[in-house]
Amino acid sequence: MQSDGLMLSNLIQGYWRLGEWDWSAQQCLSFIESHLALGISSVDHAHVYGTPSCETLFGQALKLDGGLRDKMEIISKCGIVPSSDKGIAHYDLSQQAIMASVDMSLSRLGTDYLDVLLLHRPDFLMMTDEVAQTFMLLQQQGKVKHFGVSNFTSSQFSLLQSRLDFSLVTNQIEMNPVNLTVFETGILDELQKVGCRPMAWSCLAGGAIFNLKNDQIVRLKQVLNTLVEELNADSIEQVIYAWIMRHPSNPLPILGSGNITRTRLAIGSLALSLDHEQWYRVWCAAKGQPVP
């Protein structure tokens, strides 16, 4: 992906579960090296991921090989304030909160800059001009190269973009065959209009396609298994990633597994192509009814 001078890999390795993988720094480094060798150079983080912080664990691995930082694009997110003894979880996209979050991420990761900073969730109290000024300040300081959003509606995306002299590079949104909401809200239309590729999170619906057994999942698995045969694919996962990437907004799927074998399988989805009928077969199975 190239947008406004930014180069990202067509698949993105997510690290929000890094703390659950129980790796040493060396094991994490080996995984990073493995997916870099496979062509996945973009990694996704957020300052709220993990206890201990996934950014900290990732930074400890990078310290073992100082040359790796220049071989990857680091994406992180800000804006979510976890619950504490001082109050409930909430969103905060004030200048002070964004700047503090970026400084925290840089310190944890052991890097001087982020390739991409995303606003993790819309803050209903967001002062758009203040956010724009904060972005410009972070650019001037060399702390962030590019900016985007996550989970923003079409109007929220458009509002923020209207205050910026440069283009937002992405909107990271949930995309999978279980929850079809994103296809009907207009946000993908807005992103195509401005030439901005979405990043797709929860492509496998948090494992629901493999773990649940309700009517929708049963229908989906039947269709997906048929498509595995038709497309000569290696797995249902490959078909799902290919189904997501078939959308004309050209989504960038985020991978959530720490299993390098599954990463290799995901890469195989780049060679698959669904035709219209195949794509809508998945859609109709998810809906439980034919198109109108």
PDB file of C-alpha atoms in Angstrom:
ATOM      1  CA  MET A   1       0.000   0.000   0.000  1.00  0.00           C
ATOM      2  CA  GLN A   2       1.214   3.490  -0.834  1.00  0.00           C
ATOM      3  CA  SER A   3      -0.667   6.513   0.434  1.00  0.00           C
ATOM      4  CA  ASP A   4       0.724  10.033   0.735  1.00  0.00           C
ATOM      5  CA  GLY A   5       4.270   8.681   0.689  1.00  0.00           C
ATOM      6  CA  LEU A   6       3.530   5.838   3.114  1.00  0.00           C
ATOM      7  CA  MET A   7       4.381   2.267   2.163  1.00  0.00           C
ATOM      8  CA  LEU A   8       2.615  -0.537   4.050  1.00  0.00           C
ATOM      9  CA  SER A   9       2.569  -4.272   3.422  1.00  0.00           C
ATOM     10  CA  ASN A  10      -0.665  -5.761   2.035  1.00  0.00           C
ATOM     11  CA  LEU A  11      -1.082  -7.771   5.238  1.00  0.00           C
ATOM     12  CA  ILE A  12      -0.405  -6.280   8.670  1.00  0.00           C
ATOM     13  CA  GLN A  13       0.799  -8.234  11.671  1.00  0.00           C
ATOM     14  CA  GLY A  14      -1.216  -7.384  14.752  1.00  0.00           C
ATOM     15  CA  TYR A  15       0.389  -7.548  18.182  1.00  0.00           C
ATOM     16  CA  TRP A  16      -2.533  -6.897  20.507  1.00  0.00           C
ATOM     17  CA  ARG A  17      -2.301 -10.464  21.874  1.00  0.00           C
ATOM     18  CA  LEU A  18       1.485 -10.425  22.297  1.00  0.00           C
ATOM     19  CA  GLY A  19       1.225 -10.541  26.092  1.00  0.00           C
ATOM     20  CA  GLU A  20      -0.823 -13.755  25.868  1.00  0.00           C
ATOM     21  CA  TRP A  21       1.802 -15.543  23.769  1.00  0.00           C
ATOM     22  CA  ASP A  22       4.189 -15.781  26.741  1.00  0.00           C
ATOM     23  CA  TRP A  23       7.315 -15.242  24.659  1.00  0.00           C
ATOM     24  CA  SER A  24      10.808 -14.243  25.631  1.00  0.00           C
ATOM     25  CA  ALA A  25      12.289 -11.239  23.843  1.00  0.00           C
ATOM     26  CA  GLN A  26      14.271 -13.631  21.647  1.00  0.00           C
ATOM     27  CA  GLN A  27      11.161 -15.590  20.679  1.00  0.00           C
ATOM     28  CA  CYS A  28       9.405 -12.344  19.767  1.00  0.00           C
ATOM     29  CA  LEU A  29      12.413 -11.264  17.730  1.00  0.00           C
ATOM     30  CA  SER A  30      12.391 -14.563  15.830  1.00  0.00           C
ATOM     31  CA  PHE A  31       8.707 -14.109  14.977  1.00  0.00           C
ATOM     32  CA  ILE A  32       9.309 -10.542  13.802  1.00  0.00           C
ATOM     33  CA  GLU A  33      12.182 -11.694  11.605  1.00  0.00           C
ATOM     34  CA  SER A  34      10.039 -14.487  10.180  1.00  0.00           C
ATOM     35  CA  HIS A  35       7.134 -12.309   9.082  1.00  0.00           C
ATOM     36  CA  LEU A  36       9.513  -9.647   7.757  1.00  0.00           C
ATOM     37  CA  ALA A  37      11.105 -12.362   5.595  1.00  0.00           C
ATOM     38  CA  LEU A  38       7.620 -13.216   4.299  1.00  0.00           C
ATOM     39  CA  GLY A  39       7.027  -9.609   3.237  1.00  0.00           C
ATOM     40  CA  ILE A  40       4.852  -8.482   6.155  1.00  0.00           C
ATOM     41  CA  SER A  41       6.644  -5.340   7.275  1.00  0.00           C
ATOM     42  CA  SER A  42       3.791  -3.419   8.927  1.00  0.00           C
ATOM     43  CA  VAL A  43       2.921  -4.037  12.594  1.00  0.00           C
ATOM     44  CA  ASP A  44      -0.094  -2.861  14.562  1.00  0.00           C
ATOM     45  CA  HIS A  45      -0.018  -1.742  18.203  1.00  0.00           C
ATOM     46  CA  ALA A  46      -1.931   0.492  20.627  1.00  0.00           C
ATOM     47  CA  HIS A  47      -0.916   1.979  23.939  1.00  0.00           C
ATOM     48  CA  VAL A  48      -3.774   0.107  25.690  1.00  0.00           C
ATOM     49  CA  TYR A  49      -2.893  -3.354  24.401  1.00  0.00           C
ATOM     50  CA  GLY A  50      -1.769  -5.856  26.988  1.00  0.00           C
ATOM     51  CA  THR A  51      -0.721  -6.147  30.614  1.00  0.00           C
ATOM     52  CA  PRO A  52       2.240  -5.908  30.581  1.00  0.00           C
ATOM     53  CA  SER A  53       2.193  -3.548  27.633  1.00  0.00           C
ATOM     54  CA  CYS A  54       2.543  -5.271  24.254  1.00  0.00           C
ATOM     55  CA  GLU A  55       4.496  -2.235  23.064  1.00  0.00           C
ATOM     56  CA  THR A  56       7.002  -2.793  25.858  1.00  0.00           C
ATOM     57  CA  LEU A  57       7.401  -6.480  25.001  1.00  0.00           C
ATOM     58  CA  PHE A  58       7.844  -5.621  21.336  1.00  0.00           C
ATOM     59  CA  GLY A  59      10.392  -2.920  22.191  1.00  0.00           C
ATOM     60  CA  GLN A  60      12.408  -5.402  24.237  1.00  0.00           C
ATOM     61  CA  ALA A  61      12.640  -7.640  21.162  1.00  0.00           C
ATOM     62  CA  LEU A  62      13.708  -4.754  18.918  1.00  0.00           C
ATOM     63  CA  LYS A  63      16.553  -3.924  21.331  1.00  0.00           C
ATOM     64  CA  LEU A  64      18.121  -7.254  20.428  1.00  0.00           C
ATOM     65  CA  ASP A  65      18.585  -6.121  16.821  1.00  0.00           C
ATOM     66  CA  GLY A  66      18.823  -2.377  16.300  1.00  0.00           C
ATOM     67  CA  GLY A  67      18.676  -2.748  12.516  1.00  0.00           C
ATOM     68  CA  LEU A  68      15.130  -4.127  12.419  1.00  0.00           C
ATOM     69  CA  ARG A  69      13.379  -0.822  13.150  1.00  0.00           C
ATOM     70  CA  ASP A  70      14.199   0.555   9.706  1.00  0.00           C
ATOM     71  CA  LYS A  71      12.767  -2.555   8.042  1.00  0.00           C
ATOM     72  CA  MET A  72       9.233  -2.110   9.380  1.00  0.00           C
ATOM     73  CA  GLU A  73       6.359   0.325   9.666  1.00  0.00           C
ATOM     74  CA  ILE A  74       5.050   0.695  13.207  1.00  0.00           C
ATOM     75  CA  ILE A  75       1.404   1.652  13.656  1.00  0.00           C
ATOM     76  CA  SER A  76       0.068   2.594  17.078  1.00  0.00           C
ATOM     77  CA  LYS A  77      -3.132   4.066  18.432  1.00  0.00           C
ATOM     78  CA  CYS A  78      -4.190   6.529  21.109  1.00  0.00           C
ATOM     79  CA  GLY A  79      -7.345   7.857  22.731  1.00  0.00           C
ATOM     80  CA  ILE A  80      -8.626   5.087  25.035  1.00  0.00           C
ATOM     81  CA  VAL A  81      -8.163   5.695  28.759  1.00  0.00           C
ATOM     82  CA  PRO A  82      -8.585   2.435  30.730  1.00  0.00           C
ATOM     83  CA  SER A  83     -10.595   2.328  33.937  1.00  0.00           C
ATOM     84  CA  SER A  84      -8.684   2.936  37.172  1.00  0.00           C
ATOM     85  CA  ASP A  85      -9.263   3.935  40.760  1.00  0.00           C
ATOM     86  CA  LYS A  86      -9.595   7.478  39.408  1.00  0.00           C
ATOM     87  CA  GLY A  87     -12.570   6.728  37.173  1.00  0.00           C
ATOM     88  CA  ILE A  88     -14.228   4.699  34.438  1.00  0.00           C
ATOM     89  CA  ALA A  89     -12.798   3.861  31.031  1.00  0.00           C
ATOM     90  CA  HIS A  90     -13.348   6.680  28.565  1.00  0.00           C
ATOM     91  CA  TYR A  91     -12.022   8.355  25.426  1.00  0.00           C
ATOM     92  CA  ASP A  92      -9.770  11.408  25.394  1.00  0.00           C
ATOM     93  CA  LEU A  93      -8.430  12.993  22.200  1.00  0.00           C
ATOM     94  CA  SER A  94      -7.286  16.251  23.760  1.00  0.00           C
ATOM     95  CA  GLN A  95      -3.850  17.524  22.761  1.00  0.00           C
ATOM     96  CA  GLN A  96      -2.421  16.668  26.159  1.00  0.00           C
ATOM     97  CA  ALA A  97      -3.708  13.089  26.009  1.00  0.00           C
ATOM     98  CA  ILE A  98      -2.511  12.464  22.437  1.00  0.00           C
ATOM     99  CA  MET A  99       0.962  13.861  23.111  1.00  0.00           C
ATOM    100  CA  ALA A 100       1.320  11.846  26.321  1.00  0.00           C
ATOM    101  CA  SER A 101       0.188   8.661  24.585  1.00  0.00           C
ATOM    102  CA  VAL A 102       2.659   9.106  21.731  1.00  0.00           C
ATOM    103  CA  ASP A 103       5.536   9.751  24.146  1.00  0.00           C
ATOM    104  CA  MET A 104       4.563   6.632  26.084  1.00  0.00           C
ATOM    105  CA  SER A 105       4.451   4.490  22.924  1.00  0.00           C
ATOM    106  CA  LEU A 106       7.808   5.782  21.704  1.00  0.00           C
ATOM    107  CA  SER A 107       9.410   5.059  25.057  1.00  0.00           C
ATOM    108  CA  ARG A 108       7.975   1.556  25.256  1.00  0.00           C
ATOM    109  CA  LEU A 109       8.875   0.673  21.680  1.00  0.00           C
ATOM    110  CA  GLY A 110      12.348   2.171  21.950  1.00  0.00           C
ATOM    111  CA  THR A 111      11.971   4.220  18.780  1.00  0.00           C
ATOM    112  CA  ASP A 112      12.142   7.907  17.879  1.00  0.00           C
ATOM    113  CA  TYR A 113       9.059   7.917  15.659  1.00  0.00           C
ATOM    114  CA  LEU A 114       5.840   6.149  14.702  1.00  0.00           C
ATOM    115  CA  ASP A 115       5.163   5.551  11.024  1.00  0.00           C
ATOM    116  CA  VAL A 116       1.419   5.867  11.652  1.00  0.00           C
ATOM    117  CA  LEU A 117      -0.635   7.145  14.584  1.00  0.00           C
ATOM    118  CA  LEU A 118      -4.345   6.305  14.659  1.00  0.00           C
ATOM    119  CA  LEU A 119      -7.063   7.779  16.837  1.00  0.00           C
ATOM    120  CA  HIS A 120      -8.314   4.518  18.335  1.00  0.00           C
ATOM    121  CA  ARG A 121     -11.967   5.419  18.894  1.00  0.00           C
ATOM    122  CA  PRO A 122     -14.065   8.528  18.235  1.00  0.00           C
ATOM    123  CA  ASP A 123     -14.147  10.886  21.200  1.00  0.00           C
ATOM    124  CA  PHE A 124     -17.526  12.646  21.257  1.00  0.00           C
ATOM    125  CA  LEU A 125     -15.811  15.582  22.995  1.00  0.00           C
ATOM    126  CA  MET A 126     -13.091  15.788  20.337  1.00  0.00           C
ATOM    127  CA  MET A 127     -12.123  19.348  19.378  1.00  0.00           C
ATOM    128  CA  THR A 128     -11.279  18.796  15.736  1.00  0.00           C
ATOM    129  CA  ASP A 129      -9.106  21.876  15.287  1.00  0.00           C
ATOM    130  CA  GLU A 130      -7.135  20.940  18.392  1.00  0.00           C
ATOM    131  CA  VAL A 131      -6.529  17.423  17.027  1.00  0.00           C
ATOM    132  CA  ALA A 132      -5.360  18.886  13.716  1.00  0.00           C
ATOM    133  CA  GLN A 133      -2.953  21.203  15.539  1.00  0.00           C
ATOM    134  CA  THR A 134      -1.673  18.261  17.574  1.00  0.00           C
ATOM    135  CA  PHE A 135      -1.030  16.244  14.425  1.00  0.00           C
ATOM    136  CA  MET A 136       0.946  19.102  12.916  1.00  0.00           C
ATOM    137  CA  LEU A 137       2.971  19.496  16.116  1.00  0.00           C
ATOM    138  CA  LEU A 138       3.819  15.785  16.193  1.00  0.00           C
ATOM    139  CA  GLN A 139       4.917  15.959  12.562  1.00  0.00           C
ATOM    140  CA  GLN A 140       7.092  19.004  13.230  1.00  0.00           C
ATOM    141  CA  GLN A 141       8.707  17.234  16.173  1.00  0.00           C
ATOM    142  CA  GLY A 142       9.414  14.190  13.983  1.00  0.00           C
ATOM    143  CA  LYS A 143       7.520  11.881  16.336  1.00  0.00           C
ATOM    144  CA  VAL A 144       4.852  10.748  13.835  1.00  0.00           C
ATOM    145  CA  LYS A 145       5.074  10.541  10.059  1.00  0.00           C
ATOM    146  CA  HIS A 146       1.458   9.766   9.094  1.00  0.00           C
ATOM    147  CA  PHE A 147      -1.964   9.870  10.715  1.00  0.00           C
ATOM    148  CA  GLY A 148      -5.234   8.006  10.476  1.00  0.00           C
ATOM    149  CA  VAL A 149      -8.236   6.938  12.517  1.00  0.00           C
ATOM    150  CA  SER A 150      -9.876   3.778  13.759  1.00  0.00           C
ATOM    151  CA  ASN A 151     -13.588   2.962  14.110  1.00  0.00           C
ATOM    152  CA  PHE A 152     -14.630   6.392  12.789  1.00  0.00           C
ATOM    153  CA  THR A 153     -17.906   6.887  10.937  1.00  0.00           C
ATOM    154  CA  SER A 154     -17.956   8.460   7.504  1.00  0.00           C
ATOM    155  CA  SER A 155     -18.969  11.861   8.894  1.00  0.00           C
ATOM    156  CA  GLN A 156     -16.377  11.742  11.680  1.00  0.00           C
ATOM    157  CA  PHE A 157     -13.665  10.850   9.169  1.00  0.00           C
ATOM    158  CA  SER A 158     -14.772  13.612   6.806  1.00  0.00           C
ATOM    159  CA  LEU A 159     -14.891  16.209   9.603  1.00  0.00           C
ATOM    160  CA  LEU A 160     -11.338  15.530  10.735  1.00  0.00           C
ATOM    161  CA  GLN A 161     -10.036  15.394   7.170  1.00  0.00           C
ATOM    162  CA  SER A 162     -11.574  18.824   6.500  1.00  0.00           C
ATOM    163  CA  ARG A 163      -9.247  20.355   9.098  1.00  0.00           C
ATOM    164  CA  LEU A 164      -6.032  18.820   7.740  1.00  0.00           C
ATOM    165  CA  ASP A 165      -3.648  19.934   5.003  1.00  0.00           C
ATOM    166  CA  PHE A 166      -2.589  16.316   4.420  1.00  0.00           C
ATOM    167  CA  SER A 167      -4.526  13.096   3.881  1.00  0.00           C
ATOM    168  CA  LEU A 168      -5.487  10.660   6.583  1.00  0.00           C
ATOM    169  CA  VAL A 169      -3.923   7.371   5.505  1.00  0.00           C
ATOM    170  CA  THR A 170      -6.506   4.888   6.816  1.00  0.00           C
ATOM    171  CA  ASN A 171      -9.559   4.109   8.905  1.00  0.00           C
ATOM    172  CA  GLN A 172      -9.048   0.868  10.832  1.00  0.00           C
ATOM    173  CA  ILE A 173     -12.448  -0.841  11.031  1.00  0.00           C
ATOM    174  CA  GLU A 174     -14.000  -4.210  11.811  1.00  0.00           C
ATOM    175  CA  MET A 175     -14.494  -6.284   8.663  1.00  0.00           C
ATOM    176  CA  ASN A 176     -15.563  -9.928   8.606  1.00  0.00           C
ATOM    177  CA  PRO A 177     -18.332 -12.142   7.211  1.00  0.00           C
ATOM    178  CA  VAL A 178     -20.105 -12.382  10.582  1.00  0.00           C
ATOM    179  CA  ASN A 179     -20.648  -8.643  11.076  1.00  0.00           C
ATOM    180  CA  LEU A 180     -21.587  -6.996   7.777  1.00  0.00           C
ATOM    181  CA  THR A 181     -22.394  -3.583   9.255  1.00  0.00           C
ATOM    182  CA  VAL A 182     -19.367  -1.818   7.766  1.00  0.00           C
ATOM    183  CA  PHE A 183     -20.520  -2.578   4.224  1.00  0.00           C
ATOM    184  CA  GLU A 184     -23.779  -0.702   4.768  1.00  0.00           C
ATOM    185  CA  THR A 185     -22.761   2.446   6.679  1.00  0.00           C
ATOM    186  CA  GLY A 186     -21.144   4.388   3.840  1.00  0.00           C
ATOM    187  CA  ILE A 187     -17.676   4.528   5.401  1.00  0.00           C
ATOM    188  CA  LEU A 188     -16.173   2.299   2.701  1.00  0.00           C
ATOM    189  CA  ASP A 189     -17.704   4.574   0.066  1.00  0.00           C
ATOM    190  CA  GLU A 190     -16.142   7.614   1.739  1.00  0.00           C
ATOM    191  CA  LEU A 191     -12.733   5.942   1.872  1.00  0.00           C
ATOM    192  CA  GLN A 192     -12.895   5.065  -1.826  1.00  0.00           C
ATOM    193  CA  LYS A 193     -13.937   8.619  -2.607  1.00  0.00           C
ATOM    194  CA  VAL A 194     -10.765  10.021  -1.070  1.00  0.00           C
ATOM    195  CA  GLY A 195      -8.482   7.140  -2.104  1.00  0.00           C
ATOM    196  CA  CYS A 196      -7.847   5.886   1.433  1.00  0.00           C
ATOM    197  CA  ARG A 197      -7.485   2.144   2.077  1.00  0.00           C
ATOM    198  CA  PRO A 198      -9.033   0.755   5.275  1.00  0.00           C
ATOM    199  CA  MET A 199      -7.253  -1.570   7.653  1.00  0.00           C
ATOM    200  CA  ALA A 200      -9.476  -4.516   8.564  1.00  0.00           C
ATOM    201  CA  TRP A 201      -9.483  -5.736  12.159  1.00  0.00           C
ATOM    202  CA  SER A 202     -11.159  -8.880  13.537  1.00  0.00           C
ATOM    203  CA  CYS A 203     -11.200 -10.490  10.094  1.00  0.00           C
ATOM    204  CA  LEU A 204     -11.981 -13.881  11.659  1.00  0.00           C
ATOM    205  CA  ALA A 205     -14.622 -12.367  13.974  1.00  0.00           C
ATOM    206  CA  GLY A 206     -12.521 -13.051  17.045  1.00  0.00           C
ATOM    207  CA  GLY A 207     -12.548 -16.770  16.266  1.00  0.00           C
ATOM    208  CA  ALA A 208     -16.349 -16.944  16.180  1.00  0.00           C
ATOM    209  CA  ILE A 209     -16.315 -18.656  12.779  1.00  0.00           C
ATOM    210  CA  PHE A 210     -14.371 -21.544  14.308  1.00  0.00           C
ATOM    211  CA  ASN A 211     -15.816 -21.607  17.829  1.00  0.00           C
ATOM    212  CA  LEU A 212     -19.522 -20.774  17.608  1.00  0.00           C
ATOM    213  CA  LYS A 213     -22.184 -23.116  16.272  1.00  0.00           C
ATOM    214  CA  ASN A 214     -25.215 -20.906  15.692  1.00  0.00           C
ATOM    215  CA  ASP A 215     -27.224 -20.966  12.453  1.00  0.00           C
ATOM    216  CA  GLN A 216     -25.261 -18.134  10.855  1.00  0.00           C
ATOM    217  CA  ILE A 217     -21.904 -19.762  11.539  1.00  0.00           C
ATOM    218  CA  VAL A 218     -23.097 -23.134  10.249  1.00  0.00           C
ATOM    219  CA  ARG A 219     -24.254 -21.529   6.985  1.00  0.00           C
ATOM    220  CA  LEU A 220     -21.023 -19.574   6.622  1.00  0.00           C
ATOM    221  CA  LYS A 221     -18.783 -22.582   7.225  1.00  0.00           C
ATOM    222  CA  GLN A 222     -20.648 -24.615   4.627  1.00  0.00           C
ATOM    223  CA  VAL A 223     -20.121 -21.913   1.996  1.00  0.00           C
ATOM    224  CA  LEU A 224     -16.534 -21.216   3.017  1.00  0.00           C
ATOM    225  CA  ASN A 225     -15.614 -24.896   2.891  1.00  0.00           C
ATOM    226  CA  THR A 226     -17.104 -25.116  -0.601  1.00  0.00           C
ATOM    227  CA  LEU A 227     -15.062 -22.099  -1.677  1.00  0.00           C
ATOM    228  CA  VAL A 228     -11.900 -23.687  -0.298  1.00  0.00           C
ATOM    229  CA  GLU A 229     -12.416 -26.413  -2.894  1.00  0.00           C
ATOM    230  CA  GLU A 230     -13.451 -24.081  -5.725  1.00  0.00           C
ATOM    231  CA  LEU A 231     -10.516 -21.709  -5.205  1.00  0.00           C
ATOM    232  CA  ASN A 232      -8.007 -24.457  -4.445  1.00  0.00           C
ATOM    233  CA  ALA A 233      -7.317 -22.681  -1.159  1.00  0.00           C
ATOM    234  CA  ASP A 234      -5.579 -24.184   1.837  1.00  0.00           C
ATOM    235  CA  SER A 235      -7.993 -23.059   4.541  1.00  0.00           C
ATOM    236  CA  ILE A 236     -11.159 -21.198   5.445  1.00  0.00           C
ATOM    237  CA  GLU A 237      -8.960 -18.401   6.780  1.00  0.00           C
ATOM    238  CA  GLN A 238      -7.468 -17.826   3.339  1.00  0.00           C
ATOM    239  CA  VAL A 239     -10.933 -17.556   1.814  1.00  0.00           C
ATOM    240  CA  ILE A 240     -12.054 -15.051   4.453  1.00  0.00           C
ATOM    241  CA  TYR A 241      -9.032 -12.806   3.911  1.00  0.00           C
ATOM    242  CA  ALA A 242      -9.553 -13.023   0.135  1.00  0.00           C
ATOM    243  CA  TRP A 243     -13.252 -12.202   0.591  1.00  0.00           C
ATOM    244  CA  ILE A 244     -12.364  -9.079   2.582  1.00  0.00           C
ATOM    245  CA  MET A 245      -9.690  -7.969   0.099  1.00  0.00           C
ATOM    246  CA  ARG A 246     -12.106  -8.447  -2.807  1.00  0.00           C
ATOM    247  CA  HIS A 247     -13.937  -5.276  -1.774  1.00  0.00           C
ATOM    248  CA  PRO A 248     -13.045  -2.327  -4.063  1.00  0.00           C
ATOM    249  CA  SER A 249     -11.838  -0.244  -1.098  1.00  0.00           C
ATOM    250  CA  ASN A 250      -8.787  -2.591  -1.085  1.00  0.00           C
ATOM    251  CA  PRO A 251      -8.690  -3.381   2.646  1.00  0.00           C
ATOM    252  CA  LEU A 252      -5.469  -4.301   4.438  1.00  0.00           C
ATOM    253  CA  PRO A 253      -6.228  -7.273   6.732  1.00  0.00           C
ATOM    254  CA  ILE A 254      -4.649  -7.326  10.188  1.00  0.00           C
ATOM    255  CA  LEU A 255      -3.478 -10.775  11.293  1.00  0.00           C
ATOM    256  CA  GLY A 256      -3.911 -11.634  14.953  1.00  0.00           C
ATOM    257  CA  SER A 257      -2.075 -14.931  15.334  1.00  0.00           C
ATOM    258  CA  GLY A 258       1.411 -15.498  16.715  1.00  0.00           C
ATOM    259  CA  ASN A 259       1.672 -18.776  14.818  1.00  0.00           C
ATOM    260  CA  ILE A 260       3.991 -18.285  11.836  1.00  0.00           C
ATOM    261  CA  THR A 261       2.355 -21.222  10.029  1.00  0.00           C
ATOM    262  CA  ARG A 262      -0.955 -19.355  10.072  1.00  0.00           C
ATOM    263  CA  THR A 263       0.875 -16.255   8.861  1.00  0.00           C
ATOM    264  CA  ARG A 264       2.182 -18.205   5.863  1.00  0.00           C
ATOM    265  CA  LEU A 265      -1.337 -19.473   5.177  1.00  0.00           C
ATOM    266  CA  ALA A 266      -2.680 -15.920   5.291  1.00  0.00           C
ATOM    267  CA  ILE A 267      -0.149 -14.848   2.670  1.00  0.00           C
ATOM    268  CA  GLY A 268      -1.651 -17.447   0.348  1.00  0.00           C
ATOM    269  CA  SER A 269      -4.882 -15.409   0.323  1.00  0.00           C
ATOM    270  CA  LEU A 270      -3.139 -12.751  -1.773  1.00  0.00           C
ATOM    271  CA  ALA A 271      -3.213 -15.151  -4.728  1.00  0.00           C
ATOM    272  CA  LEU A 272      -6.954 -15.893  -4.453  1.00  0.00           C
ATOM    273  CA  SER A 273      -9.694 -14.038  -6.294  1.00  0.00           C
ATOM    274  CA  LEU A 274     -13.434 -14.451  -5.745  1.00  0.00           C
ATOM    275  CA  ASP A 275     -15.868 -13.639  -8.535  1.00  0.00           C
ATOM    276  CA  HIS A 276     -19.091 -11.741  -7.878  1.00  0.00           C
ATOM    277  CA  GLU A 277     -21.208 -14.860  -7.362  1.00  0.00           C
ATOM    278  CA  GLN A 278     -18.732 -16.382  -4.922  1.00  0.00           C
ATOM    279  CA  TRP A 279     -18.453 -13.155  -2.924  1.00  0.00           C
ATOM    280  CA  TYR A 280     -22.228 -12.822  -2.644  1.00  0.00           C
ATOM    281  CA  ARG A 281     -22.576 -16.458  -1.641  1.00  0.00           C
ATOM    282  CA  VAL A 282     -20.690 -15.576   1.554  1.00  0.00           C
ATOM    283  CA  TRP A 283     -22.806 -12.436   1.982  1.00  0.00           C
ATOM    284  CA  CYS A 284     -26.074 -14.349   1.639  1.00  0.00           C
ATOM    285  CA  ALA A 285     -24.926 -17.071   4.016  1.00  0.00           C
ATOM    286  CA  ALA A 286     -24.157 -14.414   6.621  1.00  0.00           C
ATOM    287  CA  LYS A 287     -27.509 -12.719   6.067  1.00  0.00           C
ATOM    288  CA  GLY A 288     -29.475 -15.954   5.960  1.00  0.00           C
ATOM    289  CA  GLN A 289     -31.389 -14.808   2.899  1.00  0.00           C
ATOM    290  CA  PRO A 290     -30.818 -13.995  -0.772  1.00  0.00           C
ATOM    291  CA  VAL A 291     -30.156 -10.471  -1.994  1.00  0.00           C
ATOM    292  CA  PRO A 292     -33.344  -8.418  -2.551  1.00  0.00           C
TER     293      PRO A 292
END
